[in-house]
Amino acid sequence: MHVCKANAITMHDEPAGLLHLYTRKDEHFSTATLLMGSGTTGKLVTEVKKQLDGAKETAEVAILDGSPGIGCPVIASLSGVDLAFMVAEPSLSGISDLKRVAQSAKQLKVPVAVMVNKYDTNEAICSDIETYCQKEGLPFVGKVPYDTEAVRAINEGKTLIEIDSKGSEAMKDTYYKTLQVLKEYKSL
């Protein structure tokens, strides 16, 4: 039988990631970098949200960009939010993930609004997503086309609202519809 000497193993805290909070006037962006090998992504999302809590007091809307798919980070992202704005891709995995996350949101009593990104890459599945939303009573707030102008703008460091394109107009329309849905839920 082999036995380790006393104090052969020491315990110490090991960071799971690095938190970052960026502030410009009354705009705040909270994010984190997960360190390689860390498995505590849900806890890191919770810390990102805590960091944003102090900053969001001056903001009318705080947006949390959750990770794609389903799992601990998604559940942590959904916890305590006023509205889950889900961006679906028109693919089999996209609609599958949407259904699973929407079900999780329902269990957590979080209202959901849905949009489809790059809808014109598979209009049949986009239609399936719209049908699913209608059947489940989920507000469908928009669909944004694949837009090479948007890709070019992003590569140049611009945002979609800084350019004039089909994708930009669809995104603005989706934004205003989403704000309307959020206001309706918050007034209930």
PDB file of N, CA and C in Angstrom, residues 147-173:
ATOM      1  N   ASP A 147     -26.213  38.575 -46.054  1.00  0.00           N
ATOM      2  CA  ASP A 147     -25.934  39.865 -46.678  1.00  0.00           C
ATOM      3  C   ASP A 147     -24.426  40.068 -46.777  1.00  0.00           C
ATOM      4  N   THR A 148     -23.896  40.027 -47.988  1.00  0.00           N
ATOM      5  CA  THR A 148     -22.449  40.204 -48.166  1.00  0.00           C
ATOM      6  C   THR A 148     -22.004  41.599 -47.749  1.00  0.00           C
ATOM      7  N   GLU A 149     -22.901  42.590 -47.838  1.00  0.00           N
ATOM      8  CA  GLU A 149     -22.564  43.945 -47.383  1.00  0.00           C
ATOM      9  C   GLU A 149     -22.346  43.958 -45.869  1.00  0.00           C
ATOM     10  N   ALA A 150     -23.139  43.191 -45.156  1.00  0.00           N
ATOM     11  CA  ALA A 150     -22.979  43.098 -43.703  1.00  0.00           C
ATOM     12  C   ALA A 150     -21.654  42.440 -43.354  1.00  0.00           C
ATOM     13  N   VAL A 151     -21.306  41.390 -44.074  1.00  0.00           N
ATOM     14  CA  VAL A 151     -20.026  40.710 -43.845  1.00  0.00           C
ATOM     15  C   VAL A 151     -18.876  41.681 -44.078  1.00  0.00           C
ATOM     16  N   ARG A 152     -18.941  42.436 -45.167  1.00  0.00           N
ATOM     17  CA  ARG A 152     -17.890  43.404 -45.487  1.00  0.00           C
ATOM     18  C   ARG A 152     -17.791  44.479 -44.400  1.00  0.00           C
ATOM     19  N   ALA A 153     -18.940  44.984 -43.955  1.00  0.00           N
ATOM     20  CA  ALA A 153     -18.948  46.021 -42.921  1.00  0.00           C
ATOM     21  C   ALA A 153     -18.320  45.514 -41.625  1.00  0.00           C
ATOM     22  N   ILE A 154     -18.673  44.310 -41.229  1.00  0.00           N
ATOM     23  CA  ILE A 154     -18.118  43.739 -39.997  1.00  0.00           C
ATOM     24  C   ILE A 154     -16.610  43.577 -40.128  1.00  0.00           C
ATOM     25  N   ASN A 155     -16.153  43.128 -41.290  1.00  0.00           N
ATOM     26  CA  ASN A 155     -14.708  42.992 -41.522  1.00  0.00           C
ATOM     27  C   ASN A 155     -13.994  44.332 -41.484  1.00  0.00           C
ATOM     28  N   GLU A 156     -14.721  45.417 -41.756  1.00  0.00           N
ATOM     29  CA  GLU A 156     -14.155  46.766 -41.696  1.00  0.00           C
ATOM     30  C   GLU A 156     -14.335  47.407 -40.322  1.00  0.00           C
ATOM     31  N   GLY A 157     -14.868  46.653 -39.363  1.00  0.00           N
ATOM     32  CA  GLY A 157     -15.039  47.165 -38.008  1.00  0.00           C
ATOM     33  C   GLY A 157     -16.282  48.014 -37.826  1.00  0.00           C
ATOM     34  N   LYS A 158     -17.234  47.916 -38.733  1.00  0.00           N
ATOM     35  CA  LYS A 158     -18.481  48.678 -38.640  1.00  0.00           C
ATOM     36  C   LYS A 158     -19.591  47.773 -38.108  1.00  0.00           C
ATOM     37  N   THR A 159     -20.625  48.406 -37.584  1.00  0.00           N
ATOM     38  CA  THR A 159     -21.798  47.657 -37.147  1.00  0.00           C
ATOM     39  C   THR A 159     -22.847  47.680 -38.248  1.00  0.00           C
ATOM     40  N   LEU A 160     -23.842  46.822 -38.121  1.00  0.00           N
ATOM     41  CA  LEU A 160     -24.907  46.772 -39.123  1.00  0.00           C
ATOM     42  C   LEU A 160     -25.694  48.072 -39.211  1.00  0.00           C
ATOM     43  N   ILE A 161     -25.804  48.799 -38.118  1.00  0.00           N
ATOM     44  CA  ILE A 161     -26.584  50.038 -38.176  1.00  0.00           C
ATOM     45  C   ILE A 161     -25.840  51.164 -38.883  1.00  0.00           C
ATOM     46  N   GLU A 162     -24.567  50.975 -39.132  1.00  0.00           N
ATOM     47  CA  GLU A 162     -23.778  51.997 -39.827  1.00  0.00           C
ATOM     48  C   GLU A 162     -23.829  51.864 -41.344  1.00  0.00           C
ATOM     49  N   ILE A 163     -24.462  50.824 -41.848  1.00  0.00           N
ATOM     50  CA  ILE A 163     -24.502  50.632 -43.295  1.00  0.00           C
ATOM     51  C   ILE A 163     -25.952  50.605 -43.771  1.00  0.00           C
ATOM     52  N   ASP A 164     -26.126  50.730 -45.066  1.00  0.00           N
ATOM     53  CA  ASP A 164     -27.445  50.663 -45.672  1.00  0.00           C
ATOM     54  C   ASP A 164     -27.493  49.412 -46.540  1.00  0.00           C
ATOM     55  N   SER A 165     -28.191  48.391 -46.058  1.00  0.00           N
ATOM     56  CA  SER A 165     -28.279  47.135 -46.800  1.00  0.00           C
ATOM     57  C   SER A 165     -29.544  46.392 -46.383  1.00  0.00           C
ATOM     58  N   LYS A 166     -29.861  45.322 -47.111  1.00  0.00           N
ATOM     59  CA  LYS A 166     -31.035  44.502 -46.773  1.00  0.00           C
ATOM     60  C   LYS A 166     -30.916  43.939 -45.356  1.00  0.00           C
ATOM     61  N   GLY A 167     -29.743  43.430 -45.037  1.00  0.00           N
ATOM     62  CA  GLY A 167     -29.530  42.856 -43.714  1.00  0.00           C
ATOM     63  C   GLY A 167     -29.653  43.885 -42.611  1.00  0.00           C
ATOM     64  N   SER A 168     -29.125  45.068 -42.869  1.00  0.00           N
ATOM     65  CA  SER A 168     -29.186  46.148 -41.892  1.00  0.00           C
ATOM     66  C   SER A 168     -30.632  46.551 -41.612  1.00  0.00           C
ATOM     67  N   GLU A 169     -31.410  46.723 -42.667  1.00  0.00           N
ATOM     68  CA  GLU A 169     -32.814  47.112 -42.500  1.00  0.00           C
ATOM     69  C   GLU A 169     -33.603  46.027 -41.768  1.00  0.00           C
ATOM     70  N   ALA A 170     -33.368  44.773 -42.119  1.00  0.00           N
ATOM     71  CA  ALA A 170     -34.059  43.666 -41.450  1.00  0.00           C
ATOM     72  C   ALA A 170     -33.667  43.595 -39.975  1.00  0.00           C
ATOM     73  N   MET A 171     -32.398  43.852 -39.673  1.00  0.00           N
ATOM     74  CA  MET A 171     -31.933  43.809 -38.285  1.00  0.00           C
ATOM     75  C   MET A 171     -32.557  44.936 -37.470  1.00  0.00           C
ATOM     76  N   LYS A 172     -32.637  46.132 -38.044  1.00  0.00           N
ATOM     77  CA  LYS A 172     -33.269  47.260 -37.339  1.00  0.00           C
ATOM     78  C   LYS A 172     -34.731  46.956 -37.054  1.00  0.00           C
ATOM     79  N   ASP A 173     -35.436  46.412 -38.052  1.00  0.00           N
ATOM     80  CA  ASP A 173     -36.841  46.057 -37.886  1.00  0.00           C
ATOM     81  C   ASP A 173     -36.996  45.010 -36.781  1.00  0.00           C
TER      82      ASP A 173
END
